[in-house]
PDB file of C-alpha atoms in Angstrom:
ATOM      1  CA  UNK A   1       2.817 152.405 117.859  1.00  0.00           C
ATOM      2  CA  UNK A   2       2.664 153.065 121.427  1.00  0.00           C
ATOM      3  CA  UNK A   3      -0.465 152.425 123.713  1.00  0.00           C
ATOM      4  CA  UNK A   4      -3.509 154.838 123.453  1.00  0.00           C
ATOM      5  CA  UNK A   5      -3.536 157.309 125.427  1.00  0.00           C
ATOM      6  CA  UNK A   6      -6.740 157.741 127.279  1.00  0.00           C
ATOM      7  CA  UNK A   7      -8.479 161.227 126.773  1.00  0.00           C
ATOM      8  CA  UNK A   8     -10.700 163.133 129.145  1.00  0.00           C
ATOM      9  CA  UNK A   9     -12.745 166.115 128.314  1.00  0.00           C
ATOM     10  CA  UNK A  10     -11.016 168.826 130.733  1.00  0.00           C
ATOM     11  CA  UNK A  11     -12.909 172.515 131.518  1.00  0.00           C
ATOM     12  CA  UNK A  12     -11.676 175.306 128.485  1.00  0.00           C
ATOM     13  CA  UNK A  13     -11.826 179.119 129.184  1.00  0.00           C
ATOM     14  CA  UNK A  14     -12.840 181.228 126.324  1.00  0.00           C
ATOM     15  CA  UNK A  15     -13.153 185.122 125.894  1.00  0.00           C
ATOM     16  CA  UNK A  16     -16.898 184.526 126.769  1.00  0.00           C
ATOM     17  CA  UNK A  17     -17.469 180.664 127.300  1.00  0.00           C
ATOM     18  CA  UNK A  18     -17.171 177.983 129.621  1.00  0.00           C
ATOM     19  CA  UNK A  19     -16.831 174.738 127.419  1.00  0.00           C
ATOM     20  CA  UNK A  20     -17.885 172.267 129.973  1.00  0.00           C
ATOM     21  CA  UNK A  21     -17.373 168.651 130.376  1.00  0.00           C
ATOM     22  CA  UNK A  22     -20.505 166.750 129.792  1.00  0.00           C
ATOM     23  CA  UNK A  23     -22.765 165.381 132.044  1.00  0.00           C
ATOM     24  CA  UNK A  24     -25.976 163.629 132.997  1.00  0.00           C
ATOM     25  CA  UNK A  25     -27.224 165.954 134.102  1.00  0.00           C
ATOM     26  CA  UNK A  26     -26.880 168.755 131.441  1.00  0.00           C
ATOM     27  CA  UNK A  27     -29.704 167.142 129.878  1.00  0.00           C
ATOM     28  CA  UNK A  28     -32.651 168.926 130.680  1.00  0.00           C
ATOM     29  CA  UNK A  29     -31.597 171.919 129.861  1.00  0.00           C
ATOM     30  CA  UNK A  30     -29.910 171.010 126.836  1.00  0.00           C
ATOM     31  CA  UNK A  31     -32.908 169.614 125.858  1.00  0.00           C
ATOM     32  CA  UNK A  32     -34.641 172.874 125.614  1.00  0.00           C
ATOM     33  CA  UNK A  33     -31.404 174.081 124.118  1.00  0.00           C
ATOM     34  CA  UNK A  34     -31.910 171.993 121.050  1.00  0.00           C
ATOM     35  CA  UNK A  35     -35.498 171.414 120.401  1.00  0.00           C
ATOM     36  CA  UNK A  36     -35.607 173.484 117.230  1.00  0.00           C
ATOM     37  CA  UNK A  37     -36.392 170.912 114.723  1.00  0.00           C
ATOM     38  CA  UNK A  38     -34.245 172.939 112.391  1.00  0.00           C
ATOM     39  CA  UNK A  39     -31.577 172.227 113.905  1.00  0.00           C
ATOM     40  CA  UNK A  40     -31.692 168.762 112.310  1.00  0.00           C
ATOM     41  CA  UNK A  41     -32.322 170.038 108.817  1.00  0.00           C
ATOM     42  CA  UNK A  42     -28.349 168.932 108.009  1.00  0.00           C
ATOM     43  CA  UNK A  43     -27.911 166.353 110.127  1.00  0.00           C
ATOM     44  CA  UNK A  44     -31.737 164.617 110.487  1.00  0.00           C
ATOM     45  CA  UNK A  45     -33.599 163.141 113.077  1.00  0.00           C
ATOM     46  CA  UNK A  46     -35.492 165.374 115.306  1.00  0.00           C
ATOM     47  CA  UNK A  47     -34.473 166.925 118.813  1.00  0.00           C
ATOM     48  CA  UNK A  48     -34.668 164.539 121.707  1.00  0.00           C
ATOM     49  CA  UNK A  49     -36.496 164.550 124.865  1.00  0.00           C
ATOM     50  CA  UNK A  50     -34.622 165.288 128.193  1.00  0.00           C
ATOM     51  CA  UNK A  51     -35.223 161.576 128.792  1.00  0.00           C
ATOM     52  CA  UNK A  52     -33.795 160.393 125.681  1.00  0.00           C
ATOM     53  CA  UNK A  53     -31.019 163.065 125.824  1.00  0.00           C
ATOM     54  CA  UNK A  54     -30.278 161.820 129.144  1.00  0.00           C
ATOM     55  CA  UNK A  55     -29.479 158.162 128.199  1.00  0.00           C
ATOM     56  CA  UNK A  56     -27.939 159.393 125.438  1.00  0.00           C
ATOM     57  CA  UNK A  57     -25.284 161.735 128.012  1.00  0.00           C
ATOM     58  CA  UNK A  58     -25.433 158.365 129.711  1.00  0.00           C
ATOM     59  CA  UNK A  59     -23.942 156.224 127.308  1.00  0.00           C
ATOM     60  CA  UNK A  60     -21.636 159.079 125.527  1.00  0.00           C
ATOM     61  CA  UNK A  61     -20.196 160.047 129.357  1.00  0.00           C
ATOM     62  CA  UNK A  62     -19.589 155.650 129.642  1.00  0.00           C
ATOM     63  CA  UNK A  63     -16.859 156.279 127.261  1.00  0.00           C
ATOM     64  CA  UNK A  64     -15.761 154.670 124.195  1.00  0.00           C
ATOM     65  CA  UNK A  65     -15.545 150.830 124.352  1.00  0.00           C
ATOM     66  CA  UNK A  66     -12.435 151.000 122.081  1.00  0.00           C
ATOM     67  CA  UNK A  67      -9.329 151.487 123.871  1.00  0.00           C
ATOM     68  CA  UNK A  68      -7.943 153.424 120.771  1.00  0.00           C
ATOM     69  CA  UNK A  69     -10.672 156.019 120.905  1.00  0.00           C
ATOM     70  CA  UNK A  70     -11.844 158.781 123.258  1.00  0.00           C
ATOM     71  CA  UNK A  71     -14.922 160.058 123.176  1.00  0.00           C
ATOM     72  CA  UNK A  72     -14.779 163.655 124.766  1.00  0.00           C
ATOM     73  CA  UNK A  73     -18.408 166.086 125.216  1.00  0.00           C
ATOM     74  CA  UNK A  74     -18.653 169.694 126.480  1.00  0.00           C
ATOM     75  CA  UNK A  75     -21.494 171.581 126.874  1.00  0.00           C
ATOM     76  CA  UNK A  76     -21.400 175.659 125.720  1.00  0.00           C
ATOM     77  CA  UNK A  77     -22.265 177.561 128.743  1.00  0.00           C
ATOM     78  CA  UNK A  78     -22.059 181.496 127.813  1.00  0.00           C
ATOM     79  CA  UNK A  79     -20.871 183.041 130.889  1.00  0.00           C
ATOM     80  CA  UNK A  80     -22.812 186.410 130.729  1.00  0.00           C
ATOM     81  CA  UNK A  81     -26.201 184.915 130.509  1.00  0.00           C
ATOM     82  CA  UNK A  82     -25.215 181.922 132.562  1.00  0.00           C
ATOM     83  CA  UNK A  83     -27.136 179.287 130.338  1.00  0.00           C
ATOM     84  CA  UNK A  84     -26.178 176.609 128.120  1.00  0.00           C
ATOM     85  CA  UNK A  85     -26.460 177.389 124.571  1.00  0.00           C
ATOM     86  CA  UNK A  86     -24.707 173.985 122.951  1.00  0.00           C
ATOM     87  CA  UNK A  87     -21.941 171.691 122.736  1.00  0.00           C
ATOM     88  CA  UNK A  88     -18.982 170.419 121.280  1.00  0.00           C
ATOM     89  CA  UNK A  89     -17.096 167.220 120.761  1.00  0.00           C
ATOM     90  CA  UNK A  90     -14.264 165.288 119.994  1.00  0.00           C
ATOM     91  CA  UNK A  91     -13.965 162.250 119.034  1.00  0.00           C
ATOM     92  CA  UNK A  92      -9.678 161.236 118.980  1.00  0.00           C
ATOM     93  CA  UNK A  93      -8.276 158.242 117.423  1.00  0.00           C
ATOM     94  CA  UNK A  94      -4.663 156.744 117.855  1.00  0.00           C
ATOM     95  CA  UNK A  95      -3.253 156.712 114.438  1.00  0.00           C
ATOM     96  CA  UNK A  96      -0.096 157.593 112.454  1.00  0.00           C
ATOM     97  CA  UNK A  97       1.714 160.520 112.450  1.00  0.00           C
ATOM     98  CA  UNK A  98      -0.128 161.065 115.684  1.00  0.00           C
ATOM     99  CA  UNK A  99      -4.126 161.486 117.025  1.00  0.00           C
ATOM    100  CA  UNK A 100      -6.225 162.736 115.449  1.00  0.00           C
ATOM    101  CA  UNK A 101      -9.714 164.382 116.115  1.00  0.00           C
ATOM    102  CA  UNK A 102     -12.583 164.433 114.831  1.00  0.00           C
ATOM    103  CA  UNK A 103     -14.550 167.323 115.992  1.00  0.00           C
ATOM    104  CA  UNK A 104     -18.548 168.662 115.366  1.00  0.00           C
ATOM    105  CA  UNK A 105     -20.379 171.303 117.009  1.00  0.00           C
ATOM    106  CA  UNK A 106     -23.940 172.737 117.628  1.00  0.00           C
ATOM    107  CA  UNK A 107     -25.666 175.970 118.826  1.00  0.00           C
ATOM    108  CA  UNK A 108     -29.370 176.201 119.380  1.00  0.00           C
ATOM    109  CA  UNK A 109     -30.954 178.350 117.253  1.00  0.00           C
ATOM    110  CA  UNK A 110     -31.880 181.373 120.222  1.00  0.00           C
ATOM    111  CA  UNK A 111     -27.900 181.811 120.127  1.00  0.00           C
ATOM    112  CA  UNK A 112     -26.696 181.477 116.445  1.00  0.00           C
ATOM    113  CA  UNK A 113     -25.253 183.813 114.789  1.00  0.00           C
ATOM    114  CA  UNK A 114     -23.341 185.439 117.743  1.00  0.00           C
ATOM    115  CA  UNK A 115     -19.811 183.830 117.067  1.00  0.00           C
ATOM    116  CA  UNK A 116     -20.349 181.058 119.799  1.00  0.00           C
ATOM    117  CA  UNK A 117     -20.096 177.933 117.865  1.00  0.00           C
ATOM    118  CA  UNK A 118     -16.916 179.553 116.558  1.00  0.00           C
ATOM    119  CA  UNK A 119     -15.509 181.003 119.771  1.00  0.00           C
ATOM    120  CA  UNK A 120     -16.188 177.297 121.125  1.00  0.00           C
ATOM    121  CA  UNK A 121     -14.828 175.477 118.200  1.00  0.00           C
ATOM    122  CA  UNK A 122     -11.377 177.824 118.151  1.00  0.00           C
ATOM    123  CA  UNK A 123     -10.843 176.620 121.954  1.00  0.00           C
ATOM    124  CA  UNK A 124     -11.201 173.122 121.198  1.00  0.00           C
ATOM    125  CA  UNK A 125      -8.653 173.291 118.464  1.00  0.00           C
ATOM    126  CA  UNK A 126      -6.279 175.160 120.682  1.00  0.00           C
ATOM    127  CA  UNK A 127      -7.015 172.452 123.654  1.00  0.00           C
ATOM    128  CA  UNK A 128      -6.273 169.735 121.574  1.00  0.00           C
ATOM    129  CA  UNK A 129      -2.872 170.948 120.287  1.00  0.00           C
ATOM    130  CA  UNK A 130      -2.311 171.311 123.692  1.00  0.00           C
ATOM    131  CA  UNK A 131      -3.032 167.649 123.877  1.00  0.00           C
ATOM    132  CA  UNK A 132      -0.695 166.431 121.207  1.00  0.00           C
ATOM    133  CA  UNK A 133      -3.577 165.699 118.734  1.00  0.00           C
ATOM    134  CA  UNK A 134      -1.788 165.623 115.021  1.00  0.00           C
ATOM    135  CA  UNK A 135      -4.525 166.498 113.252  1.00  0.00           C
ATOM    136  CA  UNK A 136      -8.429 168.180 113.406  1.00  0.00           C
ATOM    137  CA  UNK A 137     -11.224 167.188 110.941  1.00  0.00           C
ATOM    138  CA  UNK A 138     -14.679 167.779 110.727  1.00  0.00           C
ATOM    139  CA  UNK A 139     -17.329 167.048 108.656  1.00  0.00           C
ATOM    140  CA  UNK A 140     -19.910 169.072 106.781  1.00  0.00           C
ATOM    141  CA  UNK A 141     -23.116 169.224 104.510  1.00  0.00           C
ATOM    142  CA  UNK A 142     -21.946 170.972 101.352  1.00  0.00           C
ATOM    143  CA  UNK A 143     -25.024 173.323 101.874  1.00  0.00           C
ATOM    144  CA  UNK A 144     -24.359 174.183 105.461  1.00  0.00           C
ATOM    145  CA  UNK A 145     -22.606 177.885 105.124  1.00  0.00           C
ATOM    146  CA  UNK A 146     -22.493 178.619 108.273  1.00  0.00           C
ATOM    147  CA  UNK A 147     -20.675 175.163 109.648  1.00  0.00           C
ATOM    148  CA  UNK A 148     -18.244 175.933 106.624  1.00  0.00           C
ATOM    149  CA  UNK A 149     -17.141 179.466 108.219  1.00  0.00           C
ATOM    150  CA  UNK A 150     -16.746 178.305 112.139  1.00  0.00           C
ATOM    151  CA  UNK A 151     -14.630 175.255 110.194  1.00  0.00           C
ATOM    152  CA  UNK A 152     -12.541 177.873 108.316  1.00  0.00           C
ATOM    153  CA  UNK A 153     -13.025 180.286 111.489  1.00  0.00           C
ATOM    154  CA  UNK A 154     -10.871 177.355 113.740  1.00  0.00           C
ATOM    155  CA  UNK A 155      -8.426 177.149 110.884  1.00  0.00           C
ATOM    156  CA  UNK A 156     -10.074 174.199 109.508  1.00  0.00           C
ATOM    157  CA  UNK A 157      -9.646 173.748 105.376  1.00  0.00           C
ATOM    158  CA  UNK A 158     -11.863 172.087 102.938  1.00  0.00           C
ATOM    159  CA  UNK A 159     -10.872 169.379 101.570  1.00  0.00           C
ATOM    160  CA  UNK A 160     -11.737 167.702  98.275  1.00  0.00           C
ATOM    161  CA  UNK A 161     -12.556 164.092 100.155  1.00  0.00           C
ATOM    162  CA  UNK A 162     -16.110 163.398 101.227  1.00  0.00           C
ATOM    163  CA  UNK A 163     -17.576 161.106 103.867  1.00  0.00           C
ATOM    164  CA  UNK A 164     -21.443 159.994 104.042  1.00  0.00           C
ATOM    165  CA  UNK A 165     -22.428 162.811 101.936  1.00  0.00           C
ATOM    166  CA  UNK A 166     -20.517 165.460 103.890  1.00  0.00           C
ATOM    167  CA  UNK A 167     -17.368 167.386 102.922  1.00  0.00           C
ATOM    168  CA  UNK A 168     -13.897 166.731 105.095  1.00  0.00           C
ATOM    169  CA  UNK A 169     -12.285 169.759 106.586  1.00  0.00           C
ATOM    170  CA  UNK A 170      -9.008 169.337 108.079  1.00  0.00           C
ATOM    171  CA  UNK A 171      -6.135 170.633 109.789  1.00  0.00           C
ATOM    172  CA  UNK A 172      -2.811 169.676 110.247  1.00  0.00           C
ATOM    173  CA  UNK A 173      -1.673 170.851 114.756  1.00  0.00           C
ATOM    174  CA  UNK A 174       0.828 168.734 115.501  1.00  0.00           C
ATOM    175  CA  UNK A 175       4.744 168.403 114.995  1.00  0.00           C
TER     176      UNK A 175
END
Protein backbone atom coordinates (compact mmCIF):
# COMPACT_ATOMS: atom_id res chain seq x y z
CA UNK A 1 0.00 0.00 0.00
CA UNK A 2 1.42 3.28 -0.67
CA UNK A 3 2.16 6.01 2.05
CA UNK A 4 -0.82 7.97 3.62
CA UNK A 5 -1.63 10.68 2.22
CA UNK A 6 -1.97 13.56 4.56
CA UNK A 7 -5.49 15.31 4.52
CA UNK A 8 -6.36 18.90 5.25
CA UNK A 9 -9.77 20.27 5.76
CA UNK A 10 -9.96 22.82 2.65
CA UNK A 11 -12.97 25.77 2.47
CA UNK A 12 -16.39 24.05 0.51
CA UNK A 13 -18.98 26.35 -1.23
CA UNK A 14 -22.51 25.30 -0.93
CA UNK A 15 -25.84 26.77 -2.42
CA UNK A 16 -26.11 28.59 1.01
CA UNK A 17 -23.03 27.54 3.24
CA UNK A 18 -19.59 28.16 3.91
CA UNK A 19 -18.21 24.80 5.43
CA UNK A 20 -15.24 26.20 7.15
CA UNK A 21 -12.07 24.76 8.33
CA UNK A 22 -11.94 24.59 12.04
CA UNK A 23 -10.38 26.66 14.34
CA UNK A 24 -9.54 27.84 17.83
CA UNK A 25 -11.12 30.23 17.68
CA UNK A 26 -14.63 29.14 16.44
CA UNK A 27 -15.17 28.18 19.88
CA UNK A 28 -17.04 30.69 21.51
CA UNK A 29 -19.45 30.95 19.31
CA UNK A 30 -19.89 27.45 18.67
CA UNK A 31 -20.32 27.13 22.08
CA UNK A 32 -23.52 28.99 22.11
CA UNK A 33 -24.23 27.11 18.92
CA UNK A 34 -24.49 23.86 20.76
CA UNK A 35 -25.56 24.38 24.26
CA UNK A 36 -28.94 22.72 23.82
CA UNK A 37 -28.60 19.82 26.06
CA UNK A 38 -30.76 18.01 23.56
CA UNK A 39 -28.51 17.97 21.35
CA UNK A 40 -26.77 15.18 23.29
CA UNK A 41 -29.88 13.10 23.72
CA UNK A 42 -28.20 10.50 20.88
CA UNK A 43 -24.90 10.95 21.41
CA UNK A 44 -24.61 11.88 25.51
CA UNK A 45 -22.64 14.04 27.47
CA UNK A 46 -23.73 17.54 27.77
CA UNK A 47 -22.66 20.73 25.68
CA UNK A 48 -19.29 22.13 26.56
CA UNK A 49 -18.14 25.40 27.71
CA UNK A 50 -16.26 27.77 25.27
CA UNK A 51 -13.27 26.86 27.45
CA UNK A 52 -13.62 23.26 27.18
CA UNK A 53 -14.70 23.54 23.49
CA UNK A 54 -11.67 25.45 22.96
CA UNK A 55 -9.12 22.78 24.10
CA UNK A 56 -11.10 20.49 22.56
CA UNK A 57 -10.62 22.67 18.80
CA UNK A 58 -7.14 22.64 20.26
CA UNK A 59 -6.34 19.18 20.29
CA UNK A 60 -8.77 18.13 17.19
CA UNK A 61 -6.94 21.18 14.95
CA UNK A 62 -3.20 19.26 16.43
CA UNK A 63 -4.12 16.59 14.08
CA UNK A 64 -4.23 12.96 14.30
CA UNK A 65 -1.12 11.33 15.88
CA UNK A 66 -1.51 8.41 13.40
CA UNK A 67 0.11 8.96 10.21
CA UNK A 68 -2.64 6.76 8.52
CA UNK A 69 -5.44 9.00 9.68
CA UNK A 70 -6.64 12.57 9.09
CA UNK A 71 -8.66 14.18 11.19
CA UNK A 72 -10.50 17.02 9.17
CA UNK A 73 -13.29 19.77 11.15
CA UNK A 74 -15.44 22.48 9.50
CA UNK A 75 -17.59 24.67 11.05
CA UNK A 76 -21.33 25.48 9.23
CA UNK A 77 -21.40 29.11 8.68
CA UNK A 78 -24.87 30.00 6.79
CA UNK A 79 -23.97 32.77 4.61
CA UNK A 80 -27.27 34.82 4.75
CA UNK A 81 -27.34 35.22 8.44
CA UNK A 82 -23.59 35.23 8.69
CA UNK A 83 -23.41 32.95 11.91
CA UNK A 84 -22.27 29.60 12.62
CA UNK A 85 -24.92 27.13 13.00
CA UNK A 86 -22.64 23.67 13.28
CA UNK A 87 -20.10 21.48 11.96
CA UNK A 88 -18.98 18.65 10.17
CA UNK A 89 -16.20 16.13 10.09
CA UNK A 90 -14.23 13.62 8.62
CA UNK A 91 -12.33 11.39 9.91
CA UNK A 92 -10.19 9.34 6.64
CA UNK A 93 -8.30 6.24 7.03
CA UNK A 94 -5.75 4.62 4.51
CA UNK A 95 -7.16 1.29 3.77
CA UNK A 96 -7.91 -1.10 0.87
CA UNK A 97 -9.58 -0.48 -2.07
CA UNK A 98 -8.80 3.08 -1.17
CA UNK A 99 -9.68 5.83 1.95
CA UNK A 100 -12.19 5.84 3.41
CA UNK A 101 -14.21 8.38 5.60
CA UNK A 102 -15.88 8.40 8.26
CA UNK A 103 -18.09 11.33 8.47
CA UNK A 104 -20.76 12.86 11.43
CA UNK A 105 -22.47 16.04 11.57
CA UNK A 106 -24.38 18.47 13.93
CA UNK A 107 -26.76 21.50 13.76
CA UNK A 108 -27.82 23.41 16.81
CA UNK A 109 -31.16 23.18 17.49
CA UNK A 110 -32.14 27.28 16.48
CA UNK A 111 -31.24 25.95 12.81
CA UNK A 112 -32.64 22.34 12.42
CA UNK A 113 -34.88 21.48 10.30
CA UNK A 114 -33.88 23.92 7.46
CA UNK A 115 -31.88 21.37 5.22
CA UNK A 116 -28.41 22.60 6.61
CA UNK A 117 -27.00 19.55 8.11
CA UNK A 118 -27.94 18.02 4.76
CA UNK A 119 -26.82 20.79 2.41
CA UNK A 120 -23.45 20.52 4.54
CA UNK A 121 -23.23 16.82 4.61
CA UNK A 122 -23.94 16.56 0.50
CA UNK A 123 -20.74 18.96 0.07
CA UNK A 124 -18.59 16.94 2.12
CA UNK A 125 -19.41 13.84 0.20
CA UNK A 126 -18.85 15.61 -3.06
CA UNK A 127 -15.37 17.13 -1.56
CA UNK A 128 -14.19 13.96 -0.66
CA UNK A 129 -14.74 12.20 -4.01
CA UNK A 130 -12.95 14.95 -5.14
CA UNK A 131 -10.27 13.76 -2.83
CA UNK A 132 -10.06 10.18 -3.94
CA UNK A 133 -11.79 8.88 -0.74
CA UNK A 134 -13.21 5.14 -1.75
CA UNK A 135 -15.74 5.07 0.48
CA UNK A 136 -18.21 7.36 3.08
CA UNK A 137 -19.71 5.91 6.33
CA UNK A 138 -21.40 7.25 9.10
CA UNK A 139 -22.84 6.20 12.04
CA UNK A 140 -26.26 6.48 13.61
CA UNK A 141 -28.67 5.85 16.66
CA UNK A 142 -31.38 3.60 15.25
CA UNK A 143 -33.89 6.18 16.77
CA UNK A 144 -32.35 9.26 15.30
CA UNK A 145 -34.82 9.97 12.09
CA UNK A 146 -33.60 12.84 11.21
CA UNK A 147 -29.60 11.79 11.04
CA UNK A 148 -31.08 8.76 8.98
CA UNK A 149 -32.56 11.22 6.15
CA UNK A 150 -29.37 13.78 5.80
CA UNK A 151 -27.42 10.08 5.64
CA UNK A 152 -29.80 8.92 2.86
CA UNK A 153 -30.05 12.76 1.72
CA UNK A 154 -25.86 12.54 0.89
CA UNK A 155 -26.49 9.22 -0.76
CA UNK A 156 -25.52 7.39 2.25
CA UNK A 157 -27.32 3.64 2.66
CA UNK A 158 -28.11 1.72 5.71
CA UNK A 159 -26.46 -0.95 6.29
CA UNK A 160 -27.28 -4.08 8.29
CA UNK A 161 -23.73 -3.82 10.43
CA UNK A 162 -23.75 -1.95 13.71
CA UNK A 163 -21.00 -0.25 15.69
CA UNK A 164 -21.30 0.81 19.56
CA UNK A 165 -24.94 0.67 19.40
CA UNK A 166 -25.28 2.75 16.23
CA UNK A 167 -26.28 1.65 12.71
CA UNK A 168 -23.46 1.88 9.68
CA UNK A 169 -24.44 3.85 6.66
CA UNK A 170 -22.23 3.70 3.78
CA UNK A 171 -21.35 4.62 0.43
CA UNK A 172 -19.29 3.37 -2.09
CA UNK A 173 -17.33 7.18 -4.25
CA UNK A 174 -14.49 5.95 -5.55
CA UNK A 175 -13.25 3.96 -8.75
Amino acid sequence: MNAPRLRTAQAIGTRRLDLLPLRVEHAVEMAAVLSDPALHTFIGGTPDTPHLLRSRYQRMTAGSPDPAVSWLNWVIRLRAESCLTGTVQATIRSSRPGPTAEIAWVVGTPWQGRGIATEAARGLVEWLAMQSVHTVIAHIHPDHRASAAVAAAAGLSRTDAWHDGEIRWRRRIGR
